[in-house]
PDB file of C-alpha atoms in Angstrom:
ATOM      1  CA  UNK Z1351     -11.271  22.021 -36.203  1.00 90.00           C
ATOM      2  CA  UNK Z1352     -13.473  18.821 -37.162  1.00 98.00           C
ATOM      3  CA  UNK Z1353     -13.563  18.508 -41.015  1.00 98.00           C
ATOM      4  CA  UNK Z1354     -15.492  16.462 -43.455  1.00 98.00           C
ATOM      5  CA  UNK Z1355     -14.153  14.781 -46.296  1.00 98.00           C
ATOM      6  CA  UNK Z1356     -16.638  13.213 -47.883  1.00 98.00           C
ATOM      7  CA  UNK Z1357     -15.424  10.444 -50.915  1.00 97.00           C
ATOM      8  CA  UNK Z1358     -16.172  10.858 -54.154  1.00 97.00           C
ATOM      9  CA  UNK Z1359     -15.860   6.829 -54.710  1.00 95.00           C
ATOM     10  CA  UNK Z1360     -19.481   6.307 -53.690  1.00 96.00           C
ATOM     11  CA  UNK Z1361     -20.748   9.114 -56.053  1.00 96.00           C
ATOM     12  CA  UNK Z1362     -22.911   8.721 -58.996  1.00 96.00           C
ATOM     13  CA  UNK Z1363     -19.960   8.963 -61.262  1.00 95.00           C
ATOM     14  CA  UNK Z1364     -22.420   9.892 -64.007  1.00 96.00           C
ATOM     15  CA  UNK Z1365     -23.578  13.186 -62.407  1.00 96.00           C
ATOM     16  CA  UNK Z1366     -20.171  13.517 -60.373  1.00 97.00           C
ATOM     17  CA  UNK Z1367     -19.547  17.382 -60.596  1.00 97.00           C
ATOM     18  CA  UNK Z1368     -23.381  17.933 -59.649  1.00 97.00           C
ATOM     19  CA  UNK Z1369     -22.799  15.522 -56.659  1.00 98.00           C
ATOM     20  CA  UNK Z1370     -19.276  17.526 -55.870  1.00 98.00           C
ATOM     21  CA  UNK Z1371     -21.710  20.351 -55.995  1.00 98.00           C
ATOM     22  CA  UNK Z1372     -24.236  18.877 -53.354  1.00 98.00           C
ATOM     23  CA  UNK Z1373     -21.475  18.834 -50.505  1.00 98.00           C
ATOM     24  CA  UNK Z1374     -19.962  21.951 -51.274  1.00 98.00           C
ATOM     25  CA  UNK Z1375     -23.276  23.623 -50.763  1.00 98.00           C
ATOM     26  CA  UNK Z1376     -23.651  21.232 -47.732  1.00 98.00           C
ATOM     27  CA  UNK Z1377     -20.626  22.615 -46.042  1.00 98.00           C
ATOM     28  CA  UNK Z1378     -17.823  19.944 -46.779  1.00 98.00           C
ATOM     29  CA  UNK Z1379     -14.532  21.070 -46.328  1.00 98.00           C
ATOM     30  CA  UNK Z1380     -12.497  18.716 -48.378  1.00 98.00           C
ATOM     31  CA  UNK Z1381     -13.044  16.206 -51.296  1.00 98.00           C
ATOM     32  CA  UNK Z1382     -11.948  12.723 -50.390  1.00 98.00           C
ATOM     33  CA  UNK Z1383     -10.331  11.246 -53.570  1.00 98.00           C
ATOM     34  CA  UNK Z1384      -9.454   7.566 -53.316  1.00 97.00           C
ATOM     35  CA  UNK Z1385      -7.348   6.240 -55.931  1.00 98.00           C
ATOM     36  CA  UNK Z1386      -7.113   2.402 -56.173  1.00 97.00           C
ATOM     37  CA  UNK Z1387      -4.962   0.371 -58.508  1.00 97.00           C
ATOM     38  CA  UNK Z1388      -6.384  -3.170 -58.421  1.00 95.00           C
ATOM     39  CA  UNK Z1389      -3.078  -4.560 -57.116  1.00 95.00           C
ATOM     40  CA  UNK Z1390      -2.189  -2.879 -53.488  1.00 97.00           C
ATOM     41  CA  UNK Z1391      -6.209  -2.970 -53.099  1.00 96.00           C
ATOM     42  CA  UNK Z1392      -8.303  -5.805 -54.797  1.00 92.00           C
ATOM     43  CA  UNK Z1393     -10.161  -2.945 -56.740  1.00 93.00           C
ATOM     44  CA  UNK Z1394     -10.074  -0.720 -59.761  1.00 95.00           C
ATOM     45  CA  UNK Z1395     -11.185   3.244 -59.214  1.00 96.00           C
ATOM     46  CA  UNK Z1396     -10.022   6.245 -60.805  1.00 96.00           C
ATOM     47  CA  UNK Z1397      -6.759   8.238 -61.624  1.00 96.00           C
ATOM     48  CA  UNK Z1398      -5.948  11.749 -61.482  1.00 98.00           C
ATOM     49  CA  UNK Z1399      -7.718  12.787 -64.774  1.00 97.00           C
ATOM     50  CA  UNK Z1400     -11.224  12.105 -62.907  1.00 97.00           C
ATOM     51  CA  UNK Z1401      -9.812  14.299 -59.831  1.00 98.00           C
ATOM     52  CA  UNK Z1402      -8.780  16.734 -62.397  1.00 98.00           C
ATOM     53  CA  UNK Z1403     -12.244  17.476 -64.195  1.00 97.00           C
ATOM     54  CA  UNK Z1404     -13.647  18.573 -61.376  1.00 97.00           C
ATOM     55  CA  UNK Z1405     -11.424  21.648 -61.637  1.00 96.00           C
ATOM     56  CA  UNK Z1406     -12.772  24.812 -61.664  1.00 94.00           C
ATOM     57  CA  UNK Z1407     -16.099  22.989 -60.764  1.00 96.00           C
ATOM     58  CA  UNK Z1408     -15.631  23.696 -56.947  1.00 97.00           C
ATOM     59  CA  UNK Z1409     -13.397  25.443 -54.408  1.00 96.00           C
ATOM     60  CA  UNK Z1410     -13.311  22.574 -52.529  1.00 98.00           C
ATOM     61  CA  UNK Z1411      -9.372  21.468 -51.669  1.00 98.00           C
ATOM     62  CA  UNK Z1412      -8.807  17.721 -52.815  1.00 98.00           C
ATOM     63  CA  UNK Z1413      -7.487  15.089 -50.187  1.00 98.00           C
ATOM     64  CA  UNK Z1414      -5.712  12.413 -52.219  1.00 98.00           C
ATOM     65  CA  UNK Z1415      -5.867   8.954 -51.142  1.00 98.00           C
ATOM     66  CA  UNK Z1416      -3.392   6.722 -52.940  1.00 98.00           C
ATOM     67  CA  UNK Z1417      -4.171   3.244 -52.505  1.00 98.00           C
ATOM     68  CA  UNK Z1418      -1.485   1.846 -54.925  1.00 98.00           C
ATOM     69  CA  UNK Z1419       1.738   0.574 -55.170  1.00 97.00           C
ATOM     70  CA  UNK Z1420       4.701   2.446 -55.615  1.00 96.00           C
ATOM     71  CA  UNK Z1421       3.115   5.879 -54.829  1.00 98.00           C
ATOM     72  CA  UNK Z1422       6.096   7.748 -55.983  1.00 97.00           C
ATOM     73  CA  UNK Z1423       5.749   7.347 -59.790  1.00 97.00           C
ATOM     74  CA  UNK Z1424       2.511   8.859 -59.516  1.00 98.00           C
ATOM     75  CA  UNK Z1425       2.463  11.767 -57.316  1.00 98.00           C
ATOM     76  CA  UNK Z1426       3.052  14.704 -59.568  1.00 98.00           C
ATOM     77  CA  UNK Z1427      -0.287  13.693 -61.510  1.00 98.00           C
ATOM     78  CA  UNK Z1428      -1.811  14.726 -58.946  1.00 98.00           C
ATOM     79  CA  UNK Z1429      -0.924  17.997 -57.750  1.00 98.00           C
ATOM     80  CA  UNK Z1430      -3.097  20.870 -58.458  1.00 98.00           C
ATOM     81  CA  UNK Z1431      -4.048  24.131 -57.522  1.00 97.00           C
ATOM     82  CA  UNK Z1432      -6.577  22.487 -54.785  1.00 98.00           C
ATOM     83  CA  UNK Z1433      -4.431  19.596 -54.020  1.00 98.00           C
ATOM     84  CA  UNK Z1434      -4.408  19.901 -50.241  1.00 98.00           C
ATOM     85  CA  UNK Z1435      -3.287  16.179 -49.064  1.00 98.00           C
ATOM     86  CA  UNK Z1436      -1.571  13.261 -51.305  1.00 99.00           C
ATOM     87  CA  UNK Z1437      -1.451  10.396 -48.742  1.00 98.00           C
ATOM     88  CA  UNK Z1438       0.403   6.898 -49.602  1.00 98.00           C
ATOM     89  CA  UNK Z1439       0.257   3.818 -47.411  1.00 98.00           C
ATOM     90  CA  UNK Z1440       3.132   2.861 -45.196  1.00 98.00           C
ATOM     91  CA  UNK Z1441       2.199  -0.718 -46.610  1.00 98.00           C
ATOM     92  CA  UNK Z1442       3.171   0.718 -50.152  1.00 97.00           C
ATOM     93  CA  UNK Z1443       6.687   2.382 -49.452  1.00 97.00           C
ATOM     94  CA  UNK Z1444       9.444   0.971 -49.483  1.00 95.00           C
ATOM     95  CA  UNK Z1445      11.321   4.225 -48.532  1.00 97.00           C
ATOM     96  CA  UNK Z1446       8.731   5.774 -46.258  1.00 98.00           C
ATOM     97  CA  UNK Z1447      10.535   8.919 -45.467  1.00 98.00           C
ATOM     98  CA  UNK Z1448      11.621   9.561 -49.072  1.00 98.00           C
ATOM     99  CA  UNK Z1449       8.192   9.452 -50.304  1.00 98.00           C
ATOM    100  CA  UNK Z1450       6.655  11.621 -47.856  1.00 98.00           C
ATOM    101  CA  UNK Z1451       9.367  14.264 -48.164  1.00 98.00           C
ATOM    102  CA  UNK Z1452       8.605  13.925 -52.211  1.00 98.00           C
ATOM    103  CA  UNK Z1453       5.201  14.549 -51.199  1.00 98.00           C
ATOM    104  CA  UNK Z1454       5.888  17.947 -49.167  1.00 98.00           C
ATOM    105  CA  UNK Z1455       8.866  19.162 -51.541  1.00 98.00           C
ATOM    106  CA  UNK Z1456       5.909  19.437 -54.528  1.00 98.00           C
ATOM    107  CA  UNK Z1457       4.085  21.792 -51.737  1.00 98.00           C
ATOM    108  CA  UNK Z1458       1.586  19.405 -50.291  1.00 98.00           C
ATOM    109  CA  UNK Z1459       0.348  18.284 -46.907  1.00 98.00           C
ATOM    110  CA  UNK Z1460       1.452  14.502 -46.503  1.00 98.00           C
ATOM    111  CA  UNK Z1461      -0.214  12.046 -44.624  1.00 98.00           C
ATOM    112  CA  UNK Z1462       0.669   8.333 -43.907  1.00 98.00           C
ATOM    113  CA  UNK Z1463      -2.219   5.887 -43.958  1.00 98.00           C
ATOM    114  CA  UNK Z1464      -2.573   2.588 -42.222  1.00 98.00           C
ATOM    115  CA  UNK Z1465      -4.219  -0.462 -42.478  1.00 98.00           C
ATOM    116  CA  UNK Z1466      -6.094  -1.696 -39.392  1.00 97.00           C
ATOM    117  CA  UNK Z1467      -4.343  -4.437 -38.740  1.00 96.00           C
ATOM    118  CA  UNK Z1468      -0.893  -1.993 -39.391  1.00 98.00           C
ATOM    119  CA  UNK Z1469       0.593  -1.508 -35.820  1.00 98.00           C
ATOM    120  CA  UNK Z1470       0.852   2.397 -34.545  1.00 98.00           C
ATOM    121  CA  UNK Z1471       4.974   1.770 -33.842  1.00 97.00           C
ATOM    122  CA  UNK Z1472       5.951   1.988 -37.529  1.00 97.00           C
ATOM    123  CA  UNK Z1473       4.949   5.780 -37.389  1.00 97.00           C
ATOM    124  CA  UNK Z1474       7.789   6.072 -34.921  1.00 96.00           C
ATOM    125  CA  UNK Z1475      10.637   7.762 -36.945  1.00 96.00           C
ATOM    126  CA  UNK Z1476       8.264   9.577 -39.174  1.00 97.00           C
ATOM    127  CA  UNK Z1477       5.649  10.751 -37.051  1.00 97.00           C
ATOM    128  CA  UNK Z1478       7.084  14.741 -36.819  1.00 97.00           C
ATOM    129  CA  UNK Z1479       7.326  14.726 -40.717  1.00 97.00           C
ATOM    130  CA  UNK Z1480       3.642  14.426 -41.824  1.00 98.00           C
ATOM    131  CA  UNK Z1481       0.818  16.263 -41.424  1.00 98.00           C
ATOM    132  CA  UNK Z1482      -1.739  13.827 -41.548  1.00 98.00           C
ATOM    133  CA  UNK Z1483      -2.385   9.899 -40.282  1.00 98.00           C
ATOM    134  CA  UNK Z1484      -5.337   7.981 -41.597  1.00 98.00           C
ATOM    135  CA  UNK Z1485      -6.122   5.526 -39.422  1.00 98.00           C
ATOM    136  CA  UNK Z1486      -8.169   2.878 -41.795  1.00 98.00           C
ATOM    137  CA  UNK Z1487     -11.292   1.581 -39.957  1.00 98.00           C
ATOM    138  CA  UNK Z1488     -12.069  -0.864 -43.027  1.00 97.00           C
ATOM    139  CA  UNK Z1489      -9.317  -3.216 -44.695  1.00 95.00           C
ATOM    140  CA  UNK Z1490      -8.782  -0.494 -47.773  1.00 90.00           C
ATOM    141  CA  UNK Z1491     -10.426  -1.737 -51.779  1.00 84.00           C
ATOM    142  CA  UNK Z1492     -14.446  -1.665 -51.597  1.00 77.00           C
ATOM    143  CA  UNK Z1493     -16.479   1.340 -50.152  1.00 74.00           C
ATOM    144  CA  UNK Z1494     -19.427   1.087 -48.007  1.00 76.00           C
ATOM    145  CA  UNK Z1495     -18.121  -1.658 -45.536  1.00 83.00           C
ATOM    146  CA  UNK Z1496     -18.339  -2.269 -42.083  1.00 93.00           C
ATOM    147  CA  UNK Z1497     -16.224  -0.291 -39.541  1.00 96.00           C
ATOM    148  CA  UNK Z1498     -14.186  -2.431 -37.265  1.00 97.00           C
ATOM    149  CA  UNK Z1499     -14.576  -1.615 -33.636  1.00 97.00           C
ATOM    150  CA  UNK Z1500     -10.844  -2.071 -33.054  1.00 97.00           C
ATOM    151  CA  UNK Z1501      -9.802   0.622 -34.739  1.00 98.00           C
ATOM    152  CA  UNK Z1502     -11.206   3.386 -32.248  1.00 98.00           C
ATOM    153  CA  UNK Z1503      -8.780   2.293 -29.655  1.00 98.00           C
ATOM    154  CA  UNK Z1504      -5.742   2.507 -32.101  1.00 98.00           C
ATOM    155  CA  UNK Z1505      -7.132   6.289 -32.465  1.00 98.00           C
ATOM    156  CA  UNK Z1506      -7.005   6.695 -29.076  1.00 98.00           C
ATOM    157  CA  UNK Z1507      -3.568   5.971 -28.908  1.00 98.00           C
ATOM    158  CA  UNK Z1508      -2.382   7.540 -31.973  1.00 98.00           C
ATOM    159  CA  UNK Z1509      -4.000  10.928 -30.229  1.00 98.00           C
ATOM    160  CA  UNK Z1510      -2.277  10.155 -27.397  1.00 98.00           C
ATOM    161  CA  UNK Z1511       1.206   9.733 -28.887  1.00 98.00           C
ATOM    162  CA  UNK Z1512       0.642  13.036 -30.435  1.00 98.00           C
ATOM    163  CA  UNK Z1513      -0.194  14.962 -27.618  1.00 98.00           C
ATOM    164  CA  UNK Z1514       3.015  13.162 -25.495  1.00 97.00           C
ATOM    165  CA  UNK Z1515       5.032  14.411 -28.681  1.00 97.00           C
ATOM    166  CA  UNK Z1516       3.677  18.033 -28.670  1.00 98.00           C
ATOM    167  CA  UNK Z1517       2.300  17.268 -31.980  1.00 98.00           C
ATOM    168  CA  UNK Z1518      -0.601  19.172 -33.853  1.00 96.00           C
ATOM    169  CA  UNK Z1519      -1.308  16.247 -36.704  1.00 98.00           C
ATOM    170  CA  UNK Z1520      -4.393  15.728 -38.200  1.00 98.00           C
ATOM    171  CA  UNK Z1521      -6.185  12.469 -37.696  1.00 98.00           C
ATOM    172  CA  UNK Z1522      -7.996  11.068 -39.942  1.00 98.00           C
ATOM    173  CA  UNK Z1523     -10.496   8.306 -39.940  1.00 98.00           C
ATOM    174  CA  UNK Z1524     -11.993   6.232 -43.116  1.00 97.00           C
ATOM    175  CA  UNK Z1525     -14.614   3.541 -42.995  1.00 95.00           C
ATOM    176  CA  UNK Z1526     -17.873   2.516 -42.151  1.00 96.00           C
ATOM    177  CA  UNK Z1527     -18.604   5.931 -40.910  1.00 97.00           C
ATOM    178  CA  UNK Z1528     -22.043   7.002 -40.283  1.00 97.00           C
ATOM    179  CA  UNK Z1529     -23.742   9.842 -38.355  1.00 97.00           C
ATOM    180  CA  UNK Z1530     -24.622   6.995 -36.105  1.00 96.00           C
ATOM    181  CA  UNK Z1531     -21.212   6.156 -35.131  1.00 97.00           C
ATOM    182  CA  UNK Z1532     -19.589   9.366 -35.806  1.00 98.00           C
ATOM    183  CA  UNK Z1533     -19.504  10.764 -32.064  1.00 97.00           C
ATOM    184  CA  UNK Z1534     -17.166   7.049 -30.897  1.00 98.00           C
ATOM    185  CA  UNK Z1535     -14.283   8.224 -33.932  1.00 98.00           C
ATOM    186  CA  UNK Z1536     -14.309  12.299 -32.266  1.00 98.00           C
ATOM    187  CA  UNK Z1537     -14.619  10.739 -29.272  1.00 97.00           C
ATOM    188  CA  UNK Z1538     -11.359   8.343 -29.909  1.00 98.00           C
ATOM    189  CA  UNK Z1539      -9.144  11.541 -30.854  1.00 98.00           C
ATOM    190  CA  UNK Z1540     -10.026  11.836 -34.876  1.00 98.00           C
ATOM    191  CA  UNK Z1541     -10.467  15.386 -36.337  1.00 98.00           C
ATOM    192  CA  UNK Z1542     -11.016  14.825 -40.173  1.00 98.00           C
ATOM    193  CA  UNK Z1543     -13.587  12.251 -40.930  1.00 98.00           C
ATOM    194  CA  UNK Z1544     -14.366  10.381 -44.480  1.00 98.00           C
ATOM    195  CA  UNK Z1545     -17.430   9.415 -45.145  1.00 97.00           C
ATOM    196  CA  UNK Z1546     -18.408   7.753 -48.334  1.00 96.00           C
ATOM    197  CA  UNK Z1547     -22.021   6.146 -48.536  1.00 94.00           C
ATOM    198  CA  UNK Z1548     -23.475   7.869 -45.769  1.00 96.00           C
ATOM    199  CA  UNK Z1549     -23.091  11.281 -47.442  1.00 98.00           C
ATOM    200  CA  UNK Z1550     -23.655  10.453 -51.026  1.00 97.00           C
ATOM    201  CA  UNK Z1551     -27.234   8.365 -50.548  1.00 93.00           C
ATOM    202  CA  UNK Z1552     -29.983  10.277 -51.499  1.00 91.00           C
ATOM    203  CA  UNK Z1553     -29.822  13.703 -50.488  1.00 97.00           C
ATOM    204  CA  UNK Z1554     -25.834  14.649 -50.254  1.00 98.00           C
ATOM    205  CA  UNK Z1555     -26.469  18.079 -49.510  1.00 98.00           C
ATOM    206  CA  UNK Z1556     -28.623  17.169 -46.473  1.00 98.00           C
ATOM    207  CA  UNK Z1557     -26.160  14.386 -45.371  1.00 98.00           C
ATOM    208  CA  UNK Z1558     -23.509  17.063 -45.352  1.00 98.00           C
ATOM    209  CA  UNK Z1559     -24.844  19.593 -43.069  1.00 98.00           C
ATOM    210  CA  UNK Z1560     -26.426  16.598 -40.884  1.00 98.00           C
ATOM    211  CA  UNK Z1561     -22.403  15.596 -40.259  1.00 98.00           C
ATOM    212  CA  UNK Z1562     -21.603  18.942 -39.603  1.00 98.00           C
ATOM    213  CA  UNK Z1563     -24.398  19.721 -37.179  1.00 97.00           C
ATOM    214  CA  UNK Z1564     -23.203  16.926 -35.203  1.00 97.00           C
ATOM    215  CA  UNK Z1565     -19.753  18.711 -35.006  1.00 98.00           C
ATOM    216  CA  UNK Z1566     -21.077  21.078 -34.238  1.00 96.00           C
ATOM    217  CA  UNK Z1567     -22.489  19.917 -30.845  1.00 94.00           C
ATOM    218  CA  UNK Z1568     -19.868  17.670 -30.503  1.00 92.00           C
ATOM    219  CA  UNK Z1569     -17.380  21.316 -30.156  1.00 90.00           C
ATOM    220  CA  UNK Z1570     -19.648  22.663 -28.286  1.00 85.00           C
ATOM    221  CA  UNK Z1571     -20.103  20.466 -25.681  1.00 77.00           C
TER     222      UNK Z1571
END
């Protein structure tokens, strides 16, 4: 299954729960929520009492993004009742393993993110214990940049390892995506999808269902 995930970073933090709103009633499947620290990422965002007023607001699981040092001090804050994913970046761990099992004994999905320039080999002895890789297609800190064409061939080859493995993990993608270049990131082996600004511009509703109409072809072709 091909899910959205739009982030809540390039909402209009002012109206956020009626934006929320928008792409639950467009058909998103998970809220993207990416925390930033202004140390492991040259950028200040939001913590988990942001994350947490939107309970009760929407059904919609949350996909945690932690873009910060030390994850581990931190990941309790933010498990909820809709906390789906908490992902940390390998970049950020010291003890890799011991985070991500910390992660999956408080009952959530784990994922490991990486940087682009982060080689695919240091997901070698951890690979069969997370649920979820983000590959990132922008150097992580500032939404709305430019993806890096790069990236789509470390996707490929993160699917691949996968499927030599026997492996079922989600692949996730985050960066520059647009409906434009949407179909190259399926096409590379991704099957959960951030977008940022290209769903929250103008109408996020209408962005929403015009991502998922392109999954929709894209399955059934």
């Amino acid at each position: 299954m091909i899910q959205l995930a739009p982030s809540i970073l390039s909402a209009d933090f002012s109206r956020l729960a009626e934006g929320v709103g928008m792409i639950e009633r467009g058909g998103a499947h998970l809220i993207h929520v990416d925390v930033m620290d202004g140390h492991f990422v040259p950028n200040i965002s939001f913590g988990s009492t942001v994350m947490k007023s939107l309970n009760g607001k929407t059904k919609m699981p949350y996909d945690v993004h932690l873009m910060i040092e030390d994850p581990d001090k931190y990941l309790e804050d933010f498990v909820t009742d809709q906390t789906e994913y908490i992902t940390v970046h390998q970049e950020a761990c010291i003890h890799l393993n011991r985070t991500v099992q910390h992660i999956r004994s408080l009952g959530v999905k784990a994922g490991v993110a990486l940087n682009p320039a982060t080689p695919l080999c240091v997901l070698d002895y951890i690979l069969e214990d997370v649920d979820m890789v983000l590959i990132m297609s922008v150097n992580p800190g500032f939404g709305g940049q430019k993806f890096i064409p790069y990236t789509l061939e470390k996707i490929r080859k993160l699917r691949s390892m996968l499927n030599e493995a026997g492996l079922s993990t989600d692949i996730q993608v985050d960066g520059g995506i647009s409906a434009a270049n949407v179909r190259d990131v399926l096409d590379a082996g991704a099957n959960v999808i951030v977008a940022g600004s290209a769903v929250f511009k103008n109408d996020a509703a209408a962005n929403t269902r015009e991502f998922l109409e392109i999954f929709s072809q894209y399955q059934e072709r």
